[in-house]
C-alpha cells in the first residue's frame, strides 16, 4: 500500500474507517479497510465488480453491520452508535435512485427534513426548492418519479440527499443505471458539488470523473485496498500490478 | 317479480341496508386489522433476546389466527361464536347485529392480513433503503413510504374482498341476521314464490356487487392521480430544454 498523500489544505478528518472487516456467513467481503475522509475530500473508489465497493459504502452508513473494526464519525460520538443519527450526517445516493414512488419531486425532498429534522412545511419546501434549483430540477416539483428520465431521477435523488445537510455524501455508482446520454448531466452536477466543497465518497466506473474531480482515488480488489493516492499517482503511475491490470482493462 | 318487489320493497331495502352495512364495516375493520397485523409481521426482528421472544410469540399467535379463520367456513364460525357466547353466558345470546359485524370483520381481517403482508413485501426494498438513508425510522418509513404504495397495490384485492363480503354475508342468516338473503327466505314463506323471489334477490345482489366494483375501479384511477404534470417556470431557457427532454422520453 502506498502512502496517503495529504491534501494541500490543513486536513480536518470527518469520517474514519478503522480496520473495517465484513463477512457474510463464510464469505469474507472486506478485510482490514482503513482510511480517513477529510473535510472537502472527493474520494473515488474504483475496482472490479464484486470487489466489495458497495459493501464498503453500506458499512459506512451502517446499512451493514461491520464484522470487525469500526466507523468513527468525527466530532460526534453518539452518531457512531446510532445508525439513524449517523445517516442524518452521511447521505447516500443510490445506483437505482430509490426515489419514493408515491411522492412527487418536492415531497421526495421535504420528507427527510420534515420527519427527521422536524422542520416546518414552508421552511422545508424553501430548502427543497433551493437544492432542486441547484440540480436544475426546480421546474418539476409536481412530477412523480415515474414521469422522469433516469438522469432527472438521479438529480432529484442528489437534491433529496442535500436537503438533509449531510457532512459527507456517499454515491454508489450513481451513473451506472443511466443511458449514456444522461450520464453527463449527473456527473456535471456532482462536479459542481465537489467544487462547492462538499465531502464526497464516490464508487464509480467513470474514470474521467475520478481523474478530473477526485483529490484521492482508492483502488479496491478482492475486499482490500490495493492502492490509494492522487488521481495522477493511480492513473499515471500505478505501483501495484493489480492496479495496472485493472486500468488497462477499463 | 314486479309484484313481489312492489309488495316487499321496504323489507328488501332493509335487507340491502344490513347487507351493505356488514359488508362495508366488515371490509373496513378487516382492512384495519390486516394493516395492523401486516405491519407487525413485517417488523424487523429485534436483537434483544426478550424482545425477540415476544415478537416470535406474537407472530405465532397472529399466524394461528390467520390460518384458523381462513381455514374454516364463515357460516361455521358464526355458529361457533354466537352459540359459544350463549353457552358461556347461561343462554344469554349476543346482539345479532353486533355478532354479524364482529364475525365478518375478524374473518375478513384474516384474509386482509395476508393481502397486506404481500403488499408490503412487494414494495421494492430500495424504497425502504432510500428512506433509511435519510435517517427515517422503521415506523416513519412504513407510514410515509411503504404503506401508501402497498395499499395502492392491494386495492384490487381489497375490492375483491368487499365484493365477496357482500355475497358472503348471506351466511349470517344462520344466526338470524336480517340481511338480504334472510329477507328473501322470509318473503318465500309468505308468498311461496320461490323461484321469482330468489331470482329477484340474485339481481339485487348483482347490482350491488357490480356497482361497487365499478365504483372502486373509479377510486383506483383517482388514486393514481394525473398522468401528466405541470412544468413550472418554463419561461426560463434551461427549463425549456429539460421540457423537451421530458417529451422525448
Ligand atoms: N447481503 C449479502 N450477502 C452475502 N453476500 C453478499 C451480500 N452483499 C454482497 N455480497 C457479496 O459481497 C461481494 C462484494 O459485493 P459488492 O456488491 O460490495 O461488490 P461491488 O464492488 O460493489 O461490485 P459491483 O461493481 O458489481 O457493484 C460479492 O461477492 C457479493 O456476492
Ligand atoms: Mg456495487
Short mmCIF file of C-alpha atoms and ligand atoms in Angstrom, two decimals:
data_model
loop_
_atom_site.label_atom_id
_atom_site.label_comp_id
_atom_site.label_asym_id
_atom_site.label_seq_id
_atom_site.Cartn_x
_atom_site.Cartn_y
_atom_site.Cartn_z
CA UNK A 1 0.00 0.00 0.00
CA UNK A 2 1.38 3.41 -0.91
CA UNK A 3 1.38 6.39 1.35
CA UNK A 4 -1.66 8.57 1.63
CA UNK A 5 -0.90 11.98 0.28
CA UNK A 6 -2.31 14.67 2.48
CA UNK A 7 -4.43 17.28 0.74
CA UNK A 8 -2.87 20.70 0.32
CA UNK A 9 -5.15 22.37 2.85
CA UNK A 10 -4.93 21.63 6.54
CA UNK A 11 -6.79 18.33 6.81
CA UNK A 12 -9.73 18.04 9.13
CA UNK A 13 -10.98 14.46 9.43
CA UNK A 14 -14.72 13.90 9.10
CA UNK A 15 -15.00 10.17 8.91
CA UNK A 16 -12.55 7.44 9.81
CA UNK A 17 -12.92 3.88 8.63
CA UNK A 18 -10.83 1.80 11.03
CA UNK A 19 -9.73 -1.76 10.27
CA UNK A 20 -13.13 -2.49 8.82
CA UNK A 21 -13.93 -6.12 8.10
CA UNK A 22 -17.14 -7.67 6.82
CA UNK A 23 -18.09 -11.28 6.29
CA UNK A 24 -21.38 -12.68 5.07
CA UNK A 25 -21.53 -16.13 6.64
CA UNK A 26 -18.35 -17.81 5.44
CA UNK A 27 -17.71 -15.27 2.74
CA UNK A 28 -15.21 -12.52 3.60
CA UNK A 29 -16.07 -9.45 1.56
CA UNK A 30 -13.95 -6.74 3.25
CA UNK A 31 -10.61 -7.13 5.00
CA UNK A 32 -8.95 -4.51 7.17
CA UNK A 33 -10.15 -1.45 5.29
CA UNK A 34 -8.56 1.62 6.79
CA UNK A 35 -8.80 5.19 5.57
CA UNK A 36 -9.79 8.68 6.62
CA UNK A 37 -12.10 11.09 4.87
CA UNK A 38 -11.15 14.72 5.40
CA UNK A 39 -13.42 17.71 5.05
CA UNK A 40 -13.75 18.69 1.41
CA UNK A 41 -12.30 15.42 0.11
CA UNK A 42 -13.66 13.91 -3.06
CA UNK A 43 -12.62 10.30 -2.91
CA UNK A 44 -13.34 7.94 -5.77
CA UNK A 45 -13.37 4.23 -5.12
CA UNK A 46 -12.67 2.11 -8.16
CA UNK A 47 -12.25 -1.62 -8.59
CA UNK A 48 -13.59 -4.66 -10.37
CA UNK A 49 -17.12 -5.97 -9.90
CA UNK A 50 -17.53 -7.92 -6.68
CA UNK A 51 -14.53 -6.32 -5.01
CA UNK A 52 -16.69 -5.05 -2.15
CA UNK A 53 -17.12 -1.37 -3.07
CA UNK A 54 -20.87 -1.28 -2.43
CA UNK A 55 -20.46 -3.27 0.76
CA UNK A 56 -17.90 -0.73 1.96
CA UNK A 57 -20.29 2.18 1.38
CA UNK A 58 -23.12 0.27 3.03
CA UNK A 59 -20.92 -0.31 6.07
CA UNK A 60 -20.04 3.38 6.21
CA UNK A 61 -23.67 4.40 6.76
CA UNK A 62 -24.34 1.29 8.82
CA UNK A 63 -26.71 -0.41 6.36
CA UNK A 64 -24.46 -3.35 7.01
CA UNK A 65 -23.09 -4.01 10.46
CA UNK A 66 -19.28 -4.28 10.28
CA UNK A 67 -17.99 -7.66 11.44
CA UNK A 68 -14.81 -6.08 12.77
CA UNK A 69 -13.34 -2.63 13.05
CA UNK A 70 -15.47 0.48 13.12
CA UNK A 71 -16.67 3.66 11.55
CA UNK A 72 -15.85 6.80 13.50
CA UNK A 73 -17.77 9.92 12.67
CA UNK A 74 -15.54 12.68 13.92
CA UNK A 75 -16.94 15.27 16.22
CA UNK A 76 -19.99 13.27 17.18
CA UNK A 77 -19.55 10.14 19.22
CA UNK A 78 -23.28 9.49 19.51
CA UNK A 79 -23.64 9.26 15.75
CA UNK A 80 -21.35 6.22 15.52
CA UNK A 81 -23.58 4.26 17.88
CA UNK A 82 -26.88 5.24 16.36
CA UNK A 83 -27.43 4.45 12.67
CA UNK A 84 -30.26 6.95 12.32
CA UNK A 85 -28.15 9.76 13.73
CA UNK A 86 -25.23 8.81 11.53
CA UNK A 87 -27.39 8.74 8.39
CA UNK A 88 -28.57 12.28 9.04
CA UNK A 89 -24.95 13.36 8.62
CA UNK A 90 -23.83 10.86 6.00
CA UNK A 91 -26.14 10.88 2.98
CA UNK A 92 -26.37 8.28 0.26
CA UNK A 93 -27.16 8.36 -3.44
CA UNK A 94 -28.00 5.01 -4.99
CA UNK A 95 -27.44 3.41 -8.35
CA UNK A 96 -31.19 2.88 -8.76
CA UNK A 97 -32.17 6.32 -7.40
CA UNK A 98 -34.67 4.89 -4.88
CA UNK A 99 -36.94 7.91 -5.14
CA UNK A 100 -40.20 7.45 -3.27
CA UNK A 101 -42.68 6.40 -5.94
CA UNK A 102 -45.71 7.62 -4.00
CA UNK A 103 -44.43 11.17 -3.61
CA UNK A 104 -43.80 13.95 -6.12
CA UNK A 105 -40.40 15.55 -6.60
CA UNK A 106 -40.95 18.26 -4.00
CA UNK A 107 -42.21 15.87 -1.33
CA UNK A 108 -39.39 13.43 -2.02
CA UNK A 109 -37.09 16.23 -0.94
CA UNK A 110 -39.10 17.51 2.03
CA UNK A 111 -39.83 14.16 3.69
CA UNK A 112 -36.42 13.83 5.36
CA UNK A 113 -36.18 17.40 6.64
CA UNK A 114 -39.78 17.32 7.92
CA UNK A 115 -39.81 13.91 9.60
CA UNK A 116 -36.21 13.62 10.71
CA UNK A 117 -35.09 17.21 11.25
CA UNK A 118 -38.63 18.25 12.34
CA UNK A 119 -38.54 21.23 10.02
CA UNK A 120 -41.71 23.25 9.29
CA UNK A 121 -43.51 22.83 5.97
CA UNK A 122 -42.60 26.16 4.39
CA UNK A 123 -39.01 26.02 5.61
CA UNK A 124 -38.57 22.51 4.21
CA UNK A 125 -40.11 23.48 0.89
CA UNK A 126 -37.90 26.53 0.53
CA UNK A 127 -34.88 24.36 1.24
CA UNK A 128 -36.01 21.69 -1.22
CA UNK A 129 -36.62 24.26 -3.96
CA UNK A 130 -33.15 25.68 -3.41
CA UNK A 131 -31.44 22.33 -3.92
CA UNK A 132 -33.75 21.29 -6.75
CA UNK A 133 -32.77 24.53 -8.48
CA UNK A 134 -29.12 23.68 -7.90
CA UNK A 135 -29.56 20.40 -9.81
CA UNK A 136 -31.77 22.00 -12.48
CA UNK A 137 -34.95 20.22 -11.43
CA UNK A 138 -36.94 23.09 -9.92
CA UNK A 139 -39.49 23.11 -12.74
CA UNK A 140 -40.51 19.53 -11.97
CA UNK A 141 -41.79 19.96 -8.42
CA UNK A 142 -45.14 18.27 -9.17
CA UNK A 143 -43.83 15.37 -11.22
CA UNK A 144 -43.90 11.83 -9.87
CA UNK A 145 -40.69 9.79 -10.21
CA UNK A 146 -42.15 7.58 -12.93
CA UNK A 147 -42.64 10.67 -15.10
CA UNK A 148 -38.91 11.50 -15.07
CA UNK A 149 -35.96 10.25 -17.10
CA UNK A 150 -33.15 8.38 -15.36
CA UNK A 151 -30.85 11.39 -15.30
CA UNK A 152 -33.61 13.56 -13.88
CA UNK A 153 -34.38 10.99 -11.20
CA UNK A 154 -30.77 10.87 -10.15
CA UNK A 155 -30.55 14.66 -9.95
CA UNK A 156 -33.65 14.70 -7.74
CA UNK A 157 -32.10 11.97 -5.60
CA UNK A 158 -29.00 14.12 -5.16
CA UNK A 159 -31.14 17.12 -4.18
CA UNK A 160 -33.04 14.94 -1.73
CA UNK A 161 -29.80 13.90 -0.05
CA UNK A 162 -28.53 17.50 0.04
CA UNK A 163 -31.68 18.67 1.83
CA UNK A 164 -30.53 16.81 4.93
CA UNK A 165 -27.39 18.97 5.02
CA UNK A 166 -25.05 15.97 5.07
CA UNK A 167 -21.41 16.37 6.04
CA UNK A 168 -20.44 13.52 3.76
CA UNK A 169 -22.32 12.25 0.73
CA UNK A 170 -21.86 8.67 -0.47
CA UNK A 171 -22.51 7.78 -4.10
CA UNK A 172 -22.79 4.14 -5.18
CA UNK A 173 -22.30 4.04 -8.95
CA UNK A 174 -24.67 6.99 -9.48
CA UNK A 175 -24.48 6.81 -13.27
CA UNK A 176 -24.33 3.06 -13.89
CA UNK A 177 -28.08 2.67 -14.41
CA UNK A 178 -28.26 5.60 -16.84
CA UNK A 179 -28.36 5.73 -20.60
CA UNK A 180 -25.09 7.17 -21.92
CA UNK A 181 -26.61 10.50 -22.91
CA UNK A 182 -27.78 11.14 -19.34
CA UNK A 183 -24.51 10.34 -17.60
CA UNK A 184 -23.10 13.78 -18.35
CA UNK A 185 -25.86 15.76 -16.64
CA UNK A 186 -25.42 13.82 -13.41
CA UNK A 187 -21.63 14.00 -13.44
CA UNK A 188 -21.73 17.73 -14.04
CA UNK A 189 -23.99 18.19 -11.00
CA UNK A 190 -21.53 16.13 -8.98
CA UNK A 191 -18.57 18.17 -10.21
CA UNK A 192 -20.37 21.35 -9.16
CA UNK A 193 -20.91 19.92 -5.69
CA UNK A 194 -17.26 18.95 -5.46
CA UNK A 195 -16.26 22.46 -6.42
CA UNK A 196 -18.51 23.87 -3.70
CA UNK A 197 -16.55 21.85 -1.18
CA UNK A 198 -18.96 19.02 -0.41
CA UNK A 199 -17.20 15.99 1.02
CA UNK A 200 -17.92 13.02 -1.22
CA UNK A 201 -17.13 9.33 -1.34
CA UNK A 202 -17.92 8.05 -4.82
CA UNK A 203 -17.90 4.49 -6.10
CA UNK A 204 -17.70 4.83 -9.86
CA UNK A 205 -16.64 3.31 -13.14
CA UNK A 206 -16.30 6.76 -14.70
CA UNK A 207 -12.52 7.02 -14.86
CA UNK A 208 -12.56 10.53 -16.32
CA UNK A 209 -14.61 11.75 -13.40
CA UNK A 210 -12.21 10.10 -10.97
CA UNK A 211 -9.22 11.62 -12.74
CA UNK A 212 -10.60 15.16 -13.06
CA UNK A 213 -12.72 15.67 -9.96
CA UNK A 214 -11.34 13.44 -7.21
CA UNK A 215 -8.47 14.50 -5.00
CA UNK A 216 -7.90 10.91 -3.93
CA UNK A 217 -8.54 7.60 -5.63
CA UNK A 218 -8.79 4.27 -3.84
CA UNK A 219 -8.38 1.10 -5.85
CA UNK A 220 -10.00 -1.95 -4.28
CA UNK A 221 -9.78 -5.56 -5.27
CA UNK A 222 -10.97 -8.66 -3.51
CA UNK A 223 -12.05 -6.85 -0.35
CA UNK A 224 -8.83 -4.94 0.29
CA UNK A 225 -7.49 -1.51 -0.59
CA UNK A 226 -4.74 -2.37 -3.05
CA UNK A 227 -3.56 1.13 -3.66
CA UNK A 228 -4.59 4.70 -2.97
CA UNK A 229 -3.27 8.13 -3.88
CA UNK A 230 -3.90 11.17 -6.00
CA UNK A 231 -5.51 10.59 -9.40
CA UNK A 232 -2.11 11.24 -11.01
CA UNK A 233 -0.45 8.60 -8.84
CA UNK A 234 -3.11 5.98 -9.52
CA UNK A 235 -3.79 6.59 -13.19
CA UNK A 236 -0.35 7.70 -14.42
CA UNK A 237 1.97 5.79 -12.19
CA UNK A 238 0.24 2.84 -10.53
CA UNK A 239 2.58 0.88 -8.29
CA UNK A 240 0.72 -2.42 -8.00
CA UNK A 241 0.38 -4.97 -10.77
CA UNK A 242 -3.33 -5.48 -9.96
CA UNK A 243 -4.00 -1.75 -10.40
CA UNK A 244 -2.19 -1.75 -13.73
CA UNK A 245 -4.19 -4.76 -14.94
CA UNK A 246 -7.48 -3.18 -13.90
CA UNK A 247 -6.71 0.17 -15.53
CA UNK A 248 -5.55 -1.41 -18.75
CA UNK A 249 -8.81 -3.34 -18.95
CA UNK A 250 -11.13 -0.41 -18.34
CA UNK B 1 -91.46 -10.46 -9.71
CA UNK B 2 -92.51 -6.83 -10.04
CA UNK B 3 -95.39 -7.61 -7.75
CA UNK B 4 -93.06 -9.09 -5.14
CA UNK B 5 -90.77 -6.11 -5.45
CA UNK B 6 -93.67 -3.71 -5.01
CA UNK B 7 -95.10 -5.51 -2.03
CA UNK B 8 -91.85 -6.18 -0.18
CA UNK B 9 -89.77 -3.20 -1.28
CA UNK B 10 -89.34 -1.98 2.29
CA UNK B 11 -88.15 -5.39 3.56
CA UNK B 12 -85.81 -5.75 0.62
CA UNK B 13 -84.33 -2.32 1.19
CA UNK B 14 -83.80 -3.14 4.86
CA UNK B 15 -82.08 -6.36 3.78
CA UNK B 16 -79.89 -4.43 1.34
CA UNK B 17 -79.12 -1.93 4.09
CA UNK B 18 -77.97 -4.61 6.54
CA UNK B 19 -76.03 -6.46 3.87
CA UNK B 20 -74.19 -3.31 2.87
CA UNK B 21 -73.66 -2.30 6.50
CA UNK B 22 -71.94 -5.60 7.27
CA UNK B 23 -70.01 -5.62 4.01
CA UNK B 24 -68.73 -2.06 4.42
CA UNK B 25 -67.90 -2.27 8.12
CA UNK B 26 -66.52 -5.79 7.78
CA UNK B 27 -64.24 -4.74 4.95
CA UNK B 28 -63.06 -1.52 6.61
CA UNK B 29 -62.46 -3.10 10.02
CA UNK B 30 -60.97 -6.17 8.34
CA UNK B 31 -58.58 -3.95 6.40
CA UNK B 32 -57.60 -2.14 9.61
CA UNK B 33 -56.93 -5.49 11.31
CA UNK B 34 -54.99 -6.59 8.23
CA UNK B 35 -52.84 -3.45 8.24
CA UNK B 36 -52.02 -3.81 11.94
CA UNK B 37 -51.09 -7.47 11.56
CA UNK B 38 -49.26 -6.91 8.29
CA UNK B 39 -47.17 -4.12 9.82
CA UNK B 40 -46.44 -6.20 12.93
CA UNK B 41 -45.43 -9.29 10.99
CA UNK B 42 -43.05 -7.33 8.76
CA UNK B 43 -41.27 -5.60 11.67
CA UNK B 44 -37.55 -6.30 11.60
CA UNK B 45 -36.53 -8.98 14.11
CA UNK B 46 -35.27 -7.28 17.28
CA UNK B 47 -31.76 -8.01 18.56
CA UNK B 48 -32.69 -8.01 22.22
CA UNK B 49 -33.36 -11.60 23.41
CA UNK B 50 -36.59 -10.92 25.33
CA UNK B 51 -37.99 -8.63 22.63
CA UNK B 52 -37.19 -11.31 20.09
CA UNK B 53 -39.12 -13.88 22.10
CA UNK B 54 -42.21 -11.68 22.34
CA UNK B 55 -42.04 -10.82 18.67
CA UNK B 56 -41.86 -14.52 17.81
CA UNK B 57 -44.73 -15.36 20.16
CA UNK B 58 -46.82 -12.57 18.61
CA UNK B 59 -46.03 -13.84 15.12
CA UNK B 60 -47.16 -17.30 16.15
CA UNK B 61 -50.46 -16.14 17.65
CA UNK B 62 -51.27 -13.98 14.64
CA UNK B 63 -50.27 -16.79 12.28
CA UNK B 64 -52.66 -19.12 14.10
CA UNK B 65 -55.48 -16.55 13.89
CA UNK B 66 -54.98 -16.15 10.14
CA UNK B 67 -54.83 -19.88 9.46
CA UNK B 68 -57.85 -20.77 11.61
CA UNK B 69 -60.14 -18.10 10.18
CA UNK B 70 -59.05 -18.76 6.62
CA UNK B 71 -59.32 -22.49 7.15
CA UNK B 72 -62.93 -22.76 8.37
CA UNK B 73 -66.21 -21.66 6.74
CA UNK B 74 -67.61 -18.36 7.94
CA UNK B 75 -71.01 -19.98 8.46
CA UNK B 76 -69.47 -22.37 10.97
CA UNK B 77 -67.52 -19.55 12.64
CA UNK B 78 -70.77 -17.62 13.01
CA UNK B 79 -72.47 -20.56 14.74
CA UNK B 80 -69.50 -21.32 16.99
CA UNK B 81 -69.06 -17.73 18.12
CA UNK B 82 -72.78 -16.96 18.50
CA UNK B 83 -73.71 -20.13 20.40
CA UNK B 84 -70.37 -20.35 22.18
CA UNK B 85 -71.03 -16.95 23.67
CA UNK B 86 -74.55 -18.06 24.69
CA UNK B 87 -73.20 -21.20 26.34
CA UNK B 88 -70.67 -19.23 28.37
CA UNK B 89 -73.32 -16.74 29.47
CA UNK B 90 -76.13 -19.06 30.56
CA UNK B 91 -78.10 -18.80 27.33
CA UNK B 92 -77.79 -15.05 27.07
CA UNK B 93 -77.08 -14.51 23.34
CA UNK B 94 -75.03 -11.77 21.80
CA UNK B 95 -76.78 -8.95 19.93
CA UNK B 96 -77.29 -10.34 16.40
CA UNK B 97 -76.18 -7.21 14.54
CA UNK B 98 -73.06 -6.94 16.63
CA UNK B 99 -72.31 -10.65 16.13
CA UNK B 100 -72.67 -10.28 12.39
CA UNK B 101 -70.35 -7.29 12.23
CA UNK B 102 -67.86 -8.97 14.53
CA UNK B 103 -67.73 -12.24 12.61
CA UNK B 104 -67.40 -10.67 9.18
CA UNK B 105 -64.73 -8.26 10.46
CA UNK B 106 -62.45 -10.83 12.01
CA UNK B 107 -62.97 -13.23 9.12
CA UNK B 108 -62.05 -10.52 6.61
CA UNK B 109 -59.15 -9.47 8.86
CA UNK B 110 -57.59 -12.90 8.45
CA UNK B 111 -57.62 -12.60 4.66
CA UNK B 112 -56.56 -8.95 4.70
CA UNK B 113 -53.58 -9.74 6.95
CA UNK B 114 -52.08 -11.89 4.22
CA UNK B 115 -53.05 -9.45 1.46
CA UNK B 116 -51.44 -6.52 3.30
CA UNK B 117 -48.33 -8.52 4.16
CA UNK B 118 -47.96 -9.45 0.50
CA UNK B 119 -48.46 -5.79 -0.44
CA UNK B 120 -45.76 -4.66 1.97
CA UNK B 121 -43.29 -7.30 0.82
CA UNK B 122 -43.91 -6.41 -2.82
CA UNK B 123 -42.76 -2.81 -2.34
CA UNK B 124 -39.19 -2.60 -3.62
CA UNK B 125 -36.51 -2.81 -0.91
CA UNK B 126 -34.90 0.25 -2.45
CA UNK B 127 -37.82 2.35 -1.19
CA UNK B 128 -37.05 1.36 2.40
CA UNK B 129 -33.32 1.90 1.92
CA UNK B 130 -33.91 5.31 0.37
CA UNK B 131 -35.91 6.32 3.45
CA UNK B 132 -33.48 4.80 5.94
CA UNK B 133 -30.63 6.59 4.19
CA UNK B 134 -32.29 9.88 5.16
CA UNK B 135 -32.45 8.79 8.78
CA UNK B 136 -36.15 7.88 8.87
CA UNK B 137 -37.12 5.26 11.45
CA UNK B 138 -38.80 1.99 10.53
CA UNK B 139 -42.21 3.37 11.56
CA UNK B 140 -41.76 6.62 9.64
CA UNK B 141 -40.67 4.67 6.59
CA UNK B 142 -43.62 2.33 6.90
CA UNK B 143 -46.27 5.03 7.16
CA UNK B 144 -44.83 7.59 4.74
CA UNK B 145 -43.33 5.42 2.04
CA UNK B 146 -44.13 1.72 2.17
CA UNK B 147 -47.78 1.54 3.28
CA UNK B 148 -49.11 4.12 0.82
CA UNK B 149 -47.58 2.11 -2.02
CA UNK B 150 -48.63 -1.23 -0.55
CA UNK B 151 -52.23 -0.06 -0.10
CA UNK B 152 -52.41 1.23 -3.65
CA UNK B 153 -51.08 -2.09 -4.94
CA UNK B 154 -53.54 -4.19 -2.95
CA UNK B 155 -56.59 -2.08 -3.79
CA UNK B 156 -57.82 -4.60 -6.41
CA UNK B 157 -57.62 -7.39 -3.81
CA UNK B 158 -59.42 -5.23 -1.26
CA UNK B 159 -62.20 -4.53 -3.76
CA UNK B 160 -62.39 -8.24 -4.35
CA UNK B 161 -62.78 -8.90 -0.61
CA UNK B 162 -65.51 -6.27 -0.47
CA UNK B 163 -67.48 -7.94 -3.26
CA UNK B 164 -67.02 -11.34 -1.62
CA UNK B 165 -68.30 -9.87 1.65
CA UNK B 166 -71.47 -8.54 0.01
CA UNK B 167 -72.30 -12.06 -1.12
CA UNK B 168 -70.97 -13.95 1.89
CA UNK B 169 -72.93 -12.00 4.47
CA UNK B 170 -75.79 -14.23 3.27
CA UNK B 171 -74.44 -16.99 5.53
CA UNK B 172 -75.25 -14.82 8.54
CA UNK B 173 -78.90 -15.85 8.12
CA UNK B 174 -77.95 -18.90 10.24
CA UNK B 175 -77.82 -16.68 13.31
CA UNK B 176 -80.96 -14.80 12.30
CA UNK B 177 -79.27 -11.72 10.94
CA UNK B 178 -81.80 -9.86 8.74
CA UNK B 179 -79.61 -9.35 5.69
CA UNK B 180 -80.85 -9.69 2.12
CA UNK B 181 -80.89 -13.50 1.97
CA UNK B 182 -82.74 -13.72 5.29
CA UNK B 183 -85.35 -11.30 3.92
CA UNK B 184 -85.70 -13.44 0.79
CA UNK B 185 -86.36 -16.57 2.86
CA UNK B 186 -88.92 -14.63 4.81
CA UNK B 187 -90.70 -13.46 1.65
CA UNK B 188 -90.80 -17.05 0.33
CA UNK B 189 -92.54 -18.30 3.46
CA UNK B 190 -95.27 -15.74 2.85
CA UNK B 191 -95.65 -15.90 -0.95
CA UNK B 192 -94.47 -19.42 -1.85
CA UNK B 193 -92.92 -17.81 -4.96
CA UNK B 194 -89.54 -19.45 -4.51
CA UNK B 195 -88.03 -19.02 -7.95
CA UNK B 196 -89.21 -15.47 -8.53
CA UNK B 197 -88.12 -14.28 -5.14
CA UNK B 198 -84.64 -15.72 -5.40
CA UNK B 199 -84.22 -14.51 -8.98
CA UNK B 200 -85.17 -11.03 -7.81
CA UNK B 201 -82.70 -11.25 -4.95
CA UNK B 202 -79.98 -12.52 -7.29
CA UNK B 203 -80.49 -9.45 -9.47
CA UNK B 204 -80.30 -7.17 -6.45
CA UNK B 205 -77.03 -8.85 -5.30
CA UNK B 206 -75.59 -8.46 -8.78
CA UNK B 207 -76.50 -4.77 -8.97
CA UNK B 208 -74.79 -4.25 -5.60
CA UNK B 209 -71.58 -6.09 -6.44
CA UNK B 210 -71.30 -4.73 -9.96
CA UNK B 211 -71.98 -1.18 -8.81
CA UNK B 212 -69.38 -1.44 -6.07
CA UNK B 213 -66.81 -2.93 -8.45
CA UNK B 214 -67.27 -0.01 -10.84
CA UNK B 215 -67.06 2.48 -8.00
CA UNK B 216 -63.84 1.01 -6.66
CA UNK B 217 -62.29 0.86 -10.13
CA UNK B 218 -63.00 4.60 -10.34
CA UNK B 219 -61.33 5.11 -6.96
CA UNK B 220 -58.23 3.32 -8.20
CA UNK B 221 -58.00 5.63 -11.16
CA UNK B 222 -58.49 8.67 -8.91
CA UNK B 223 -55.73 7.45 -6.60
CA UNK B 224 -53.25 7.16 -9.46
CA UNK B 225 -53.57 10.88 -9.98
CA UNK B 226 -52.99 12.78 -13.16
CA UNK B 227 -50.98 11.16 -15.89
CA UNK B 228 -49.27 14.45 -16.70
CA UNK B 229 -47.77 17.16 -14.55
CA UNK B 230 -47.34 20.91 -14.86
CA UNK B 231 -43.90 22.13 -15.70
CA UNK B 232 -43.14 25.21 -13.63
CA UNK B 233 -41.44 28.41 -14.79
CA UNK B 234 -40.90 27.17 -18.35
CA UNK B 235 -40.06 30.77 -19.39
CA UNK B 236 -36.52 30.02 -18.47
CA UNK B 237 -34.43 28.54 -21.27
CA UNK B 238 -32.90 25.84 -19.17
CA UNK B 239 -36.27 24.51 -18.08
CA UNK B 240 -37.39 24.56 -21.70
CA UNK B 241 -34.62 22.26 -22.75
CA UNK B 242 -35.48 19.95 -19.87
CA UNK B 243 -39.10 20.03 -21.00
CA UNK B 244 -38.08 18.93 -24.47
CA UNK B 245 -36.06 16.14 -22.92
CA UNK B 246 -39.15 15.01 -20.98
CA UNK B 247 -41.27 14.99 -24.12
CA UNK B 248 -38.77 12.86 -25.95
CA UNK B 249 -38.90 10.19 -23.28
N1 LIG C 1 -26.08 -9.40 1.65
C1 LIG C 1 -25.08 -10.17 1.15
N2 LIG C 1 -24.99 -11.48 1.50
C2 LIG C 1 -24.00 -12.25 1.02
N3 LIG C 1 -23.04 -11.84 0.19
C3 LIG C 1 -23.07 -10.54 -0.19
C4 LIG C 1 -24.09 -9.65 0.26
N4 LIG C 1 -23.85 -8.45 -0.28
C5 LIG C 1 -22.76 -8.58 -1.05
N5 LIG C 1 -22.27 -9.84 -1.00
C6 LIG C 1 -21.08 -10.32 -1.70
O1 LIG C 1 -20.04 -9.43 -1.44
C7 LIG C 1 -19.20 -9.30 -2.57
C8 LIG C 1 -18.96 -7.86 -2.86
O2 LIG C 1 -20.17 -7.28 -3.28
P1 LIG C 1 -20.31 -5.74 -3.60
O3 LIG C 1 -21.70 -5.52 -4.03
O4 LIG C 1 -19.82 -4.96 -2.44
O5 LIG C 1 -19.33 -5.56 -4.84
P2 LIG C 1 -19.07 -4.28 -5.71
O6 LIG C 1 -17.63 -4.00 -5.63
O7 LIG C 1 -20.00 -3.20 -5.32
O8 LIG C 1 -19.42 -4.79 -7.17
P3 LIG C 1 -20.14 -4.03 -8.37
O9 LIG C 1 -19.08 -3.18 -9.02
O10 LIG C 1 -20.59 -5.13 -9.26
O11 LIG C 1 -21.26 -3.25 -7.80
C9 LIG C 1 -19.86 -10.06 -3.69
O12 LIG C 1 -19.15 -11.28 -3.89
C10 LIG C 1 -21.25 -10.35 -3.20
O13 LIG C 1 -21.67 -11.60 -3.62
MG1 LIG C 2 -21.73 -2.27 -6.24
#
